[in-house]
């Protein structure tokens, strides 16, 4: 196994701790146990220096990844069907909200109110189904974008940590690869942006559904409370009724 030269002093320190006398070991064990992992762990710059030798193979692997995701992003159906479905669903929801806007809910019978609640919930379920479809489209391309970002950070860190020692050929290879990553990010940004916009549009539609459910549900509860007051006198009132007094 290869260790960077800067790690060797830490290995010597670890060996010295292990070979120390029992009393010295007991005195130092607490602090050494907490400090040793941090001392042995290579810094980000040290990791980059160690990986310099693996540049050609890793660059080829990253380039293959880029060559796979660009066509995938360009061939995406960017939610065309989902966009149409959301427009139809949004129009139906707007129509229901418009038709009930001037309704006096206090005058509606309980059955009508409950039907209205179920109607709003039905649209809510349809919207949930739509969101699941959007998520299936969005997750893969979001993962590609996050992966590209991590690879870009890696190559920038490696290049900057070794700028003085990299050969011109390796430096050129890294810069070319970073340019390819930038191109891939541009290819992904357009379809991903459209999917994000679709999700934002769905949020406003979802808000209308939630408002409709809340409003109609409140009137159902209010109606139930009124019925309880009328149809169900308290036990004390029932006991004090004239019929009970006659008994």
Short mmCIF file of C-alpha atoms in Angstrom, two decimals:
data_model
loop_
_atom_site.label_atom_id
_atom_site.label_comp_id
_atom_site.label_asym_id
_atom_site.label_seq_id
_atom_site.Cartn_x
_atom_site.Cartn_y
_atom_site.Cartn_z
CA UNK A 1 0.00 0.00 0.00
CA UNK A 2 1.31 3.45 -0.90
CA UNK A 3 1.53 6.15 1.77
CA UNK A 4 2.39 9.72 1.05
CA UNK A 5 5.67 10.82 2.67
CA UNK A 6 3.83 13.36 4.84
CA UNK A 7 1.92 10.51 6.51
CA UNK A 8 5.06 8.64 7.66
CA UNK A 9 5.69 10.79 10.79
CA UNK A 10 2.17 10.04 11.95
CA UNK A 11 2.80 6.28 11.53
CA UNK A 12 5.98 6.58 13.62
CA UNK A 13 4.03 8.43 16.30
CA UNK A 14 1.40 5.67 16.35
CA UNK A 15 4.12 3.01 16.75
CA UNK A 16 5.76 4.98 19.59
CA UNK A 17 2.47 5.14 21.47
CA UNK A 18 1.95 1.38 21.10
CA UNK A 19 5.49 0.61 22.38
CA UNK A 20 5.38 3.04 25.32
CA UNK A 21 5.54 1.81 28.95
CA UNK A 22 2.21 0.90 30.60
CA UNK A 23 2.12 4.03 32.78
CA UNK A 24 2.98 6.32 29.89
CA UNK A 25 0.50 4.52 27.67
CA UNK A 26 -2.26 4.95 30.23
CA UNK A 27 -1.51 8.65 30.59
CA UNK A 28 -1.52 9.27 26.87
CA UNK A 29 -4.16 6.81 25.69
CA UNK A 30 -7.12 9.18 26.05
CA UNK A 31 -5.68 12.05 24.01
CA UNK A 32 -3.91 9.78 21.53
CA UNK A 33 -7.08 7.85 20.79
CA UNK A 34 -8.87 11.00 19.73
CA UNK A 35 -5.95 12.62 17.90
CA UNK A 36 -4.52 9.61 16.04
CA UNK A 37 -7.34 9.17 13.45
CA UNK A 38 -7.20 12.85 12.60
CA UNK A 39 -3.40 12.78 12.27
CA UNK A 40 -3.41 9.69 10.05
CA UNK A 41 -6.22 10.92 7.79
CA UNK A 42 -4.72 12.61 4.70
CA UNK A 43 -5.82 16.12 3.96
CA UNK A 44 -7.71 16.96 0.76
CA UNK A 45 -4.46 18.21 -0.76
CA UNK A 46 -2.55 15.06 0.25
CA UNK A 47 -5.26 12.88 -1.29
CA UNK A 48 -5.00 14.87 -4.50
CA UNK A 49 -1.22 14.42 -4.55
CA UNK A 50 -1.54 10.66 -4.08
CA UNK A 51 -4.04 10.42 -6.95
CA UNK A 52 -1.84 12.19 -9.48
CA UNK A 53 -0.53 8.88 -10.78
CA UNK A 54 -4.08 7.69 -11.54
CA UNK A 55 -4.99 10.70 -13.71
CA UNK A 56 -5.07 8.96 -17.12
CA UNK A 57 -7.31 6.06 -16.05
CA UNK A 58 -9.68 8.21 -14.00
CA UNK A 59 -9.90 10.84 -16.73
CA UNK A 60 -10.89 8.16 -19.24
CA UNK A 61 -13.57 6.82 -16.88
CA UNK A 62 -15.02 10.29 -16.28
CA UNK A 63 -15.00 11.04 -19.98
CA UNK A 64 -16.96 7.86 -20.64
CA UNK A 65 -19.51 8.94 -18.01
CA UNK A 66 -19.84 12.33 -19.72
CA UNK A 67 -20.32 10.68 -23.13
CA UNK A 68 -23.21 8.70 -21.66
CA UNK A 69 -25.13 11.45 -19.90
CA UNK A 70 -25.06 14.09 -22.66
CA UNK A 71 -27.09 11.99 -25.16
CA UNK A 72 -29.36 10.90 -22.31
CA UNK A 73 -30.09 14.51 -21.39
CA UNK A 74 -30.60 15.56 -25.01
CA UNK A 75 -33.04 12.72 -25.71
CA UNK A 76 -35.18 13.33 -22.63
CA UNK A 77 -38.88 13.88 -23.10
CA UNK A 78 -38.62 16.83 -20.69
CA UNK A 79 -42.08 16.13 -19.28
CA UNK A 80 -44.12 17.10 -22.36
CA UNK A 81 -46.92 14.70 -21.43
CA UNK A 82 -46.72 15.75 -17.81
CA UNK A 83 -47.02 19.39 -18.82
CA UNK A 84 -50.25 18.66 -20.70
CA UNK A 85 -51.62 16.61 -17.80
CA UNK A 86 -50.88 19.38 -15.33
CA UNK A 87 -52.67 21.95 -17.53
CA UNK A 88 -55.79 19.77 -17.71
CA UNK A 89 -55.73 19.11 -13.97
CA UNK A 90 -55.12 22.77 -13.18
CA UNK A 91 -58.06 23.82 -15.40
CA UNK A 92 -60.40 21.39 -13.60
CA UNK A 93 -59.28 22.65 -10.21
CA UNK A 94 -59.71 26.28 -11.25
CA UNK A 95 -63.19 25.47 -12.52
CA UNK A 96 -64.20 23.87 -9.21
CA UNK A 97 -62.80 26.81 -7.25
CA UNK A 98 -64.66 29.27 -9.50
CA UNK A 99 -67.98 27.42 -9.20
CA UNK A 100 -67.78 27.32 -5.41
CA UNK A 101 -66.36 30.79 -4.88
CA UNK A 102 -69.76 32.49 -4.44
CA UNK A 103 -71.40 29.51 -2.71
CA UNK A 104 -72.85 30.06 0.75
CA UNK A 105 -71.41 27.01 2.48
CA UNK A 106 -73.55 27.65 5.54
CA UNK A 107 -76.64 26.82 3.51
CA UNK A 108 -75.30 23.60 1.99
CA UNK A 109 -76.54 20.32 3.49
CA UNK A 110 -73.93 18.14 5.13
CA UNK A 111 -74.07 15.61 2.28
CA UNK A 112 -73.16 18.28 -0.28
CA UNK A 113 -70.31 19.53 1.87
CA UNK A 114 -68.91 16.02 2.30
CA UNK A 115 -69.17 15.44 -1.45
CA UNK A 116 -67.27 18.68 -2.05
CA UNK A 117 -64.50 17.57 0.32
CA UNK A 118 -64.19 14.26 -1.50
CA UNK A 119 -64.07 16.10 -4.82
CA UNK A 120 -61.14 18.21 -3.65
CA UNK A 121 -59.38 15.15 -2.23
CA UNK A 122 -59.81 13.38 -5.55
CA UNK A 123 -57.92 16.17 -7.28
CA UNK A 124 -55.29 15.97 -4.53
CA UNK A 125 -54.75 12.26 -5.25
CA UNK A 126 -54.47 12.96 -8.97
CA UNK A 127 -51.86 15.61 -8.23
CA UNK A 128 -49.91 13.15 -6.04
CA UNK A 129 -49.87 10.64 -8.90
CA UNK A 130 -48.64 13.35 -11.24
CA UNK A 131 -45.86 14.29 -8.80
CA UNK A 132 -44.66 10.67 -8.65
CA UNK A 133 -44.29 10.66 -12.42
CA UNK A 134 -42.38 13.94 -12.31
CA UNK A 135 -40.08 12.56 -9.63
CA UNK A 136 -39.22 9.52 -11.75
CA UNK A 137 -38.12 11.86 -14.54
CA UNK A 138 -36.27 14.28 -12.29
CA UNK A 139 -34.28 11.95 -10.02
CA UNK A 140 -31.94 10.44 -12.67
CA UNK A 141 -30.99 13.75 -14.25
CA UNK A 142 -30.60 15.35 -10.80
CA UNK A 143 -28.25 12.52 -9.84
CA UNK A 144 -26.24 13.10 -13.04
CA UNK A 145 -25.96 16.80 -12.22
CA UNK A 146 -24.77 16.08 -8.67
CA UNK A 147 -22.28 13.52 -9.97
CA UNK A 148 -20.86 16.00 -12.46
CA UNK A 149 -20.48 18.60 -9.74
CA UNK A 150 -18.50 16.18 -7.55
CA UNK A 151 -16.21 15.15 -10.41
CA UNK A 152 -15.62 18.78 -11.34
CA UNK A 153 -14.66 19.61 -7.76
CA UNK A 154 -12.28 16.65 -7.67
CA UNK A 155 -10.42 17.65 -10.81
CA UNK A 156 -10.16 21.32 -9.84
CA UNK A 157 -8.78 20.34 -6.41
CA UNK A 158 -6.28 17.90 -7.90
CA UNK A 159 -5.10 20.38 -10.52
CA UNK A 160 -4.71 23.29 -8.09
CA UNK A 161 -2.90 21.14 -5.52
CA UNK A 162 -0.36 19.96 -8.10
CA UNK A 163 -0.17 22.90 -10.50
CA UNK A 164 3.59 23.25 -10.00
CA UNK A 165 4.44 19.58 -10.55
CA UNK A 166 1.97 18.41 -13.19
CA UNK A 167 3.42 17.68 -16.60
CA UNK A 168 2.04 19.83 -19.45
CA UNK A 169 0.34 16.76 -20.93
CA UNK A 170 -1.50 15.91 -17.69
CA UNK A 171 -2.44 19.54 -17.11
CA UNK A 172 -3.88 19.74 -20.60
CA UNK A 173 -5.80 16.50 -20.05
CA UNK A 174 -7.38 17.84 -16.86
CA UNK A 175 -8.33 21.18 -18.42
CA UNK A 176 -9.89 19.45 -21.42
CA UNK A 177 -11.86 17.17 -19.13
CA UNK A 178 -13.11 20.15 -17.10
CA UNK A 179 -14.28 21.76 -20.34
CA UNK A 180 -16.19 18.57 -21.18
CA UNK A 181 -17.79 18.60 -17.73
CA UNK A 182 -18.90 22.21 -18.30
CA UNK A 183 -20.46 21.17 -21.62
CA UNK A 184 -22.27 18.28 -19.92
CA UNK A 185 -23.60 20.58 -17.21
CA UNK A 186 -24.95 22.91 -19.91
CA UNK A 187 -26.63 19.98 -21.67
CA UNK A 188 -28.31 18.92 -18.44
CA UNK A 189 -29.31 22.38 -17.24
CA UNK A 190 -32.05 22.95 -19.84
CA UNK A 191 -34.13 19.78 -19.31
CA UNK A 192 -33.53 19.87 -15.57
CA UNK A 193 -34.64 23.50 -15.46
CA UNK A 194 -37.87 22.66 -17.27
CA UNK A 195 -38.61 19.82 -14.85
CA UNK A 196 -37.97 22.11 -11.88
CA UNK A 197 -40.30 24.70 -13.41
CA UNK A 198 -42.99 22.03 -13.79
CA UNK A 199 -42.62 21.18 -10.12
CA UNK A 200 -42.98 24.84 -9.15
CA UNK A 201 -46.15 25.13 -11.25
CA UNK A 202 -47.51 22.05 -9.51
CA UNK A 203 -46.87 23.68 -6.13
CA UNK A 204 -49.27 26.54 -6.93
CA UNK A 205 -51.90 24.04 -8.12
CA UNK A 206 -51.41 21.99 -4.96
CA UNK A 207 -51.94 25.11 -2.86
CA UNK A 208 -55.36 25.63 -4.45
CA UNK A 209 -56.33 22.05 -3.68
CA UNK A 210 -55.24 22.37 -0.05
CA UNK A 211 -57.22 25.58 0.33
CA UNK A 212 -60.30 23.92 -1.15
CA UNK A 213 -60.00 20.92 1.18
CA UNK A 214 -59.42 23.09 4.24
CA UNK A 215 -62.34 25.42 3.52
CA UNK A 216 -64.89 22.70 2.82
CA UNK A 217 -63.67 20.56 5.72
CA UNK A 218 -64.09 23.46 8.14
CA UNK A 219 -67.72 23.87 7.12
CA UNK A 220 -68.31 20.14 7.54
CA UNK A 221 -66.94 20.32 11.07
CA UNK A 222 -68.96 23.45 11.79
CA UNK A 223 -72.09 21.74 10.51
CA UNK A 224 -71.40 18.68 12.67
CA UNK A 225 -71.00 20.86 15.77
CA UNK A 226 -74.31 22.59 15.02
CA UNK A 227 -76.08 19.25 14.64
CA UNK A 228 -74.64 18.04 17.92
CA UNK A 229 -75.93 21.14 19.69
CA UNK A 230 -79.42 20.70 18.24
CA UNK A 231 -79.83 16.92 18.31
CA UNK A 232 -77.82 15.96 21.37
CA UNK A 233 -78.68 17.88 24.57
CA UNK A 234 -76.29 17.50 27.42
CA UNK A 235 -76.96 14.84 30.02
CA UNK A 236 -77.75 17.50 32.64
CA UNK A 237 -80.25 19.25 30.31
CA UNK A 238 -81.95 15.96 29.56
CA UNK A 239 -82.18 15.16 33.27
CA UNK A 240 -83.76 18.54 34.00
CA UNK A 241 -86.34 18.27 31.19
CA UNK A 242 -90.08 18.45 32.13
CA UNK A 243 -90.54 14.80 31.22
CA UNK A 244 -87.88 13.83 33.76
CA UNK A 245 -89.34 16.16 36.37
CA UNK A 246 -92.74 14.44 36.02
CA UNK A 247 -91.14 11.09 36.70
#
